[in-house]
Short mmCIF file of C-alpha atoms in Angstrom, two decimals:
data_model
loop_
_atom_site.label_atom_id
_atom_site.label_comp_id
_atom_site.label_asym_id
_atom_site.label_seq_id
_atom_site.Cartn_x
_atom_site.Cartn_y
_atom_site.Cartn_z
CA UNK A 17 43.98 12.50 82.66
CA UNK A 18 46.88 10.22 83.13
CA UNK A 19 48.06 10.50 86.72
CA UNK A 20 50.72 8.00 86.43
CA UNK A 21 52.86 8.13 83.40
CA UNK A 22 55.44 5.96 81.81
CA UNK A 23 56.80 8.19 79.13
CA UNK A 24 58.93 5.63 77.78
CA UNK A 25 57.03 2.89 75.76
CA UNK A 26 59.59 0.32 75.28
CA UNK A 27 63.45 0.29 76.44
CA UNK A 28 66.27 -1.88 74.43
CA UNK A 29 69.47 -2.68 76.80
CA UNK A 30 72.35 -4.97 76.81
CA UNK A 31 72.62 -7.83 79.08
CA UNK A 32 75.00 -7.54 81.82
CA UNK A 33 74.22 -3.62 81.78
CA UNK A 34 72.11 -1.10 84.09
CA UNK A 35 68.08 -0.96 82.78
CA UNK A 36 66.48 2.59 84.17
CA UNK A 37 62.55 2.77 84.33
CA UNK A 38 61.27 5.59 84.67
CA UNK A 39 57.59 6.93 85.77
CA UNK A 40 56.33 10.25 86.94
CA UNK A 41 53.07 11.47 88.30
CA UNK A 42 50.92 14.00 89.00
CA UNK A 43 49.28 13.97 92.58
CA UNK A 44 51.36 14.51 95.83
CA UNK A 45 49.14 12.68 97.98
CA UNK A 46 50.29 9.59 96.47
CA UNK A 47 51.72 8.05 99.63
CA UNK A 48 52.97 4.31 97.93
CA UNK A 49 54.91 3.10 94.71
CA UNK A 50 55.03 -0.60 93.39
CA UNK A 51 56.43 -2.13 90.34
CA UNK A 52 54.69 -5.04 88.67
CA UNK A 53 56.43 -6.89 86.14
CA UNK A 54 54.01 -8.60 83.11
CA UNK A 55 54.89 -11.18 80.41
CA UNK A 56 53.02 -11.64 77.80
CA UNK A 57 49.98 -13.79 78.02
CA UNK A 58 50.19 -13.60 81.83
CA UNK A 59 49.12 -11.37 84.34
CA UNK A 60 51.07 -8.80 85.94
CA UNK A 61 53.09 -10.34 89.18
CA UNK A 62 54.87 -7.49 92.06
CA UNK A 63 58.38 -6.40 91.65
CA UNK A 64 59.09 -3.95 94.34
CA UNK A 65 57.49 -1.27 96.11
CA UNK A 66 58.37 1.47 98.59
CA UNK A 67 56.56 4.17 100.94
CA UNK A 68 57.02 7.98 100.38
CA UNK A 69 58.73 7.65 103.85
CA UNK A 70 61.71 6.56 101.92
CA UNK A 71 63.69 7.09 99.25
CA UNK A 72 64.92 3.99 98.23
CA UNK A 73 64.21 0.03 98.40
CA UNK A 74 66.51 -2.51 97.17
CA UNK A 75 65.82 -6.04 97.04
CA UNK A 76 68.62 -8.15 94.93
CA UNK A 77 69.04 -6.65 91.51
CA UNK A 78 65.99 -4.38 91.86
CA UNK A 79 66.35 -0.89 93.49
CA UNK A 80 63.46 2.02 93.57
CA UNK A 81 64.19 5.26 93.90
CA UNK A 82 61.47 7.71 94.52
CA UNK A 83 62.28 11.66 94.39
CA UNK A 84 59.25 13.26 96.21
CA UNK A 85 59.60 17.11 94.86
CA UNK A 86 60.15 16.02 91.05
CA UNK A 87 57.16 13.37 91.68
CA UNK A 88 59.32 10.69 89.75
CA UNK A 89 60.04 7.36 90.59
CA UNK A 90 62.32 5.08 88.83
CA UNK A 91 63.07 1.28 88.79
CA UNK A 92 66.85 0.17 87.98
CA UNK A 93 67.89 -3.07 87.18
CA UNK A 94 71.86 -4.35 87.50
CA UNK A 95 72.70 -6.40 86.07
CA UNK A 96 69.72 -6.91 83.52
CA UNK A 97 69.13 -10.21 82.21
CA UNK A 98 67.89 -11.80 79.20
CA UNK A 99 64.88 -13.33 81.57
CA UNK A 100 63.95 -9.35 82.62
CA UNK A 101 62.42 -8.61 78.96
CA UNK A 102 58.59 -7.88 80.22
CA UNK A 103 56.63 -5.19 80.35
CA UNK A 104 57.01 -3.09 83.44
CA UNK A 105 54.17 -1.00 84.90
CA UNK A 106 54.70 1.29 87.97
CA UNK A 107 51.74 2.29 90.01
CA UNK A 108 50.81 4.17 92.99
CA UNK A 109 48.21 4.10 95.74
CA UNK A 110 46.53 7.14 97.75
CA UNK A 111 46.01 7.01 102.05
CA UNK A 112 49.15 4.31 102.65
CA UNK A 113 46.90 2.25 100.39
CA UNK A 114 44.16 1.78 103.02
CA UNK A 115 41.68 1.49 99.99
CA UNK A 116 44.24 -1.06 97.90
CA UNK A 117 43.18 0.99 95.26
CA UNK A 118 46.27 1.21 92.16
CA UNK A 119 46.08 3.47 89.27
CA UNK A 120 48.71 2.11 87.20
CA UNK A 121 51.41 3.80 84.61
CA UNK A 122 50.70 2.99 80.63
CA UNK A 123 54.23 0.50 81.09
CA UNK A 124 57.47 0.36 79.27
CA UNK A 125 58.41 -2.77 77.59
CA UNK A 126 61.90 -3.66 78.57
CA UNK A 127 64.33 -5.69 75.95
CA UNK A 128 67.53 -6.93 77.02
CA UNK A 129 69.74 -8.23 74.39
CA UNK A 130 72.00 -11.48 75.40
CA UNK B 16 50.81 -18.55 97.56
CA UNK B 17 48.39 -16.24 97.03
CA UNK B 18 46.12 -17.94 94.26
CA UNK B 19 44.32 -15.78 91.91
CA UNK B 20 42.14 -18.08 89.09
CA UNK B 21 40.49 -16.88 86.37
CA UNK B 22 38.38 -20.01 85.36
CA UNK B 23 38.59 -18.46 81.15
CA UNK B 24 41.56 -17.61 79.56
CA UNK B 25 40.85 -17.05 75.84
CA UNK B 26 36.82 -16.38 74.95
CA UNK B 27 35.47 -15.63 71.40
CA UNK B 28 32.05 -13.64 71.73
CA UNK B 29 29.33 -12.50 69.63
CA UNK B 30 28.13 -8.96 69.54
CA UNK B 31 25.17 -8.45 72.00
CA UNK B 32 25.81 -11.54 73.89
CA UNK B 33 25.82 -11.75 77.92
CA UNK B 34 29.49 -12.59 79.29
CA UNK B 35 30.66 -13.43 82.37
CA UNK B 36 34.13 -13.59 83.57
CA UNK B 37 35.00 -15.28 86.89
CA UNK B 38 37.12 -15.17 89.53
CA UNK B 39 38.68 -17.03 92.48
CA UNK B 40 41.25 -16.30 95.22
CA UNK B 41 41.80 -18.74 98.06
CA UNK B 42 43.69 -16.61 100.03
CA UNK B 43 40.69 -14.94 102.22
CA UNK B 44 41.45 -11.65 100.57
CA UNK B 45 38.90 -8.90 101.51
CA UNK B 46 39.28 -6.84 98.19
CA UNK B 47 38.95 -7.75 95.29
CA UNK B 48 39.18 -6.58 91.86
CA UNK B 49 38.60 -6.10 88.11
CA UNK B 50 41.14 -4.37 85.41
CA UNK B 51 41.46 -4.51 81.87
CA UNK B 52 44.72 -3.93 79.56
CA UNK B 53 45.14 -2.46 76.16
CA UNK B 54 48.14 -1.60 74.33
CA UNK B 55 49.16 2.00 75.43
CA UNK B 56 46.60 2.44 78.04
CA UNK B 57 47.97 0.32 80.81
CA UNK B 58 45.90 -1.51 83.27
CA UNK B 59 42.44 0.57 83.66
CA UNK B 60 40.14 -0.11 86.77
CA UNK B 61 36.93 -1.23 86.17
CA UNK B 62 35.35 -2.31 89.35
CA UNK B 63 36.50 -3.70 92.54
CA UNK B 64 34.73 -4.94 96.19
CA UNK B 65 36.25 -4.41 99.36
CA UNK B 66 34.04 -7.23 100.57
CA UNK B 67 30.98 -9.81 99.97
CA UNK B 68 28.15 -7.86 98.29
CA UNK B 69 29.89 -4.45 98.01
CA UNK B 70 30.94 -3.12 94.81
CA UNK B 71 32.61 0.49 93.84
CA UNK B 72 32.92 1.65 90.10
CA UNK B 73 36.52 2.00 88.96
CA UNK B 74 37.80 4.26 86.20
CA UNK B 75 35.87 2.88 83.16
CA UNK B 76 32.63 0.84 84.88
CA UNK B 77 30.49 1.71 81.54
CA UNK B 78 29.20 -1.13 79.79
CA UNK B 79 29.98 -3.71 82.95
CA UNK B 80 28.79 -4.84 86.26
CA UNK B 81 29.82 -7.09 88.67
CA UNK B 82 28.54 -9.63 91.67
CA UNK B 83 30.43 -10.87 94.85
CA UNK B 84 28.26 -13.27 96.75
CA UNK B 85 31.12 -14.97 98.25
CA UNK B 86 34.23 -13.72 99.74
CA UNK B 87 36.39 -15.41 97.48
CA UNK B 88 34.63 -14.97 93.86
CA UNK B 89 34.10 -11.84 91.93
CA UNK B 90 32.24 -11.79 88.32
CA UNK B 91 32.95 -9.40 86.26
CA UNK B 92 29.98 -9.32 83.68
CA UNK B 93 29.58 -7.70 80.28
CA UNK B 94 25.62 -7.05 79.76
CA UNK B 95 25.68 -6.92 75.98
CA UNK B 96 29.09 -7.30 74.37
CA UNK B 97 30.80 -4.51 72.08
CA UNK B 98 33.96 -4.85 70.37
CA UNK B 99 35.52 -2.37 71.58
CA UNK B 100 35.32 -4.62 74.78
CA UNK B 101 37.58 -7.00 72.96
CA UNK B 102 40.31 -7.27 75.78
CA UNK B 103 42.47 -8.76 78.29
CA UNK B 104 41.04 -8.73 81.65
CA UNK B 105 42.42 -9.36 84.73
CA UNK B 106 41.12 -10.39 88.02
CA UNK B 107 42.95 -9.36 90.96
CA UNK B 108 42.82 -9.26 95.01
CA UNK B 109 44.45 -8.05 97.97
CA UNK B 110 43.98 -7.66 101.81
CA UNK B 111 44.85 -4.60 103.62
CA UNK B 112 46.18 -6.22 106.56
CA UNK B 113 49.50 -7.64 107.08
CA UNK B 114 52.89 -7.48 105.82
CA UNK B 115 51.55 -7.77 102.52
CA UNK B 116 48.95 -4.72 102.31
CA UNK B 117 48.93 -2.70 99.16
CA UNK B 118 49.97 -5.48 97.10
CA UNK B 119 47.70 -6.48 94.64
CA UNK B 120 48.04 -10.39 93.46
CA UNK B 121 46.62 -10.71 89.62
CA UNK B 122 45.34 -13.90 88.02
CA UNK B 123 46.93 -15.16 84.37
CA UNK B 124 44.26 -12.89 82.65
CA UNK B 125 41.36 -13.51 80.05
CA UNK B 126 41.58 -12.96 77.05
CA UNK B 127 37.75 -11.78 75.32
CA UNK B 128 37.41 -11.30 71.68
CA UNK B 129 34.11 -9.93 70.26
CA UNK B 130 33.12 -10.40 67.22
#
């Protein structure tokens, strides 16, 4: 039972152009959204994240948007770089994250093509 | 920087054999944790502490336990080995106070075969 899902397994995009990552999932009291970022061989290091208080968080090339009544959140990237390819892994956390506990999407490897 | 250390990152194990995987943070984190990634499952939970000598199961605690006698080191430890535990694992920790609650810091990971 796969409360947060990445749908997409891997994602191929040109450099210079917009990468869209998406993730959905299932319970509405999830109250908090991060993006972790993993390369291979290492472990997983934060993107982004943002509160179900808001709709949006940008921080340089990264941008979240999180759409409450569809229970999707999605991560874009502008403009993708060669140095982005990683696997990407959304996650959420339940109470504002007063237990720090994550249940974590399946990820969606992301290739961008110089 | 936060400072997550896993002190093994690539084991080879025999079948039935004891294993311990450990784990450091030096940033006085009260929680810490234990996950484990396989292709096309993501990053399960397996156990995690919210402090010294407390312990709650995760998603998948079968076939592991773990010890935190110190704030800053959790164990994760495989009783007797299966390959199907053949894995990465990663160590991770967090504190729920700050600017930087609900972020979750991982070490480089461990990589256990099991032969």
């Amino acid at each position: 039972d796969q409360q947060v899902k990445q749908n997409s397994p891997s994602l191929s995009v040109q450099e210079g152009r917009i990468s869209i990552l998406n993730c959905d999932y299932t319970n509405s009291m999830f109250d908090y959204f991060l993006w972790y970022k993993k390369y291979p061989a290492e472990g997983p290091t934060f993107l982004i994240s943002i509160s179900s208080i808001k709709d949006k968080n940008e921080d340089g090339r990264f941008t979240v948007f999180l759409n409450k009544s569809a229970k999707h959140l999605s991560l874009h990237i502008v403009p993708s770089q060669p140095g982005d390819s990683a696997v990407y892994f959304c996650a959420a956390s339940l109470y504002g994250g007063a237990t720090n506990k994550l249940i974590f999407g399946t990820g969606t490897l992301l290739a961008v093509q110089p | 920087d936060v400072k997550v250390t896993q002190s093994s990152r690539y084991l080879v194990k025999r079948t039935g054999e004891k294993v311990f995987l450990e784990c450091v943070q030096d940033m006085d984190h009260e929680n810490m944790f234990w996950y484990r990634q396989d292709p096309g499952l993501g990053l399960r939970l397996i156990y995690f502490s919210y402090d010294v000598k407390m312990k709650e199961k995760g998603d998948i605690p079968e076939g592991y336990s773990v010890s935190r006698e110190k704030k800053e080191r959790f164990s994760l430890i495989l009783e007797s080995a299966s390959t199907n535990q053949t894995s990465m694992y990663l160590c991770a920790s967090s504190t729920t106070t700050g600017t930087s609650g609900n972020t979750i810091y991982f070490g480089e990971g461990s990589w256990l075969t099991v032969v």
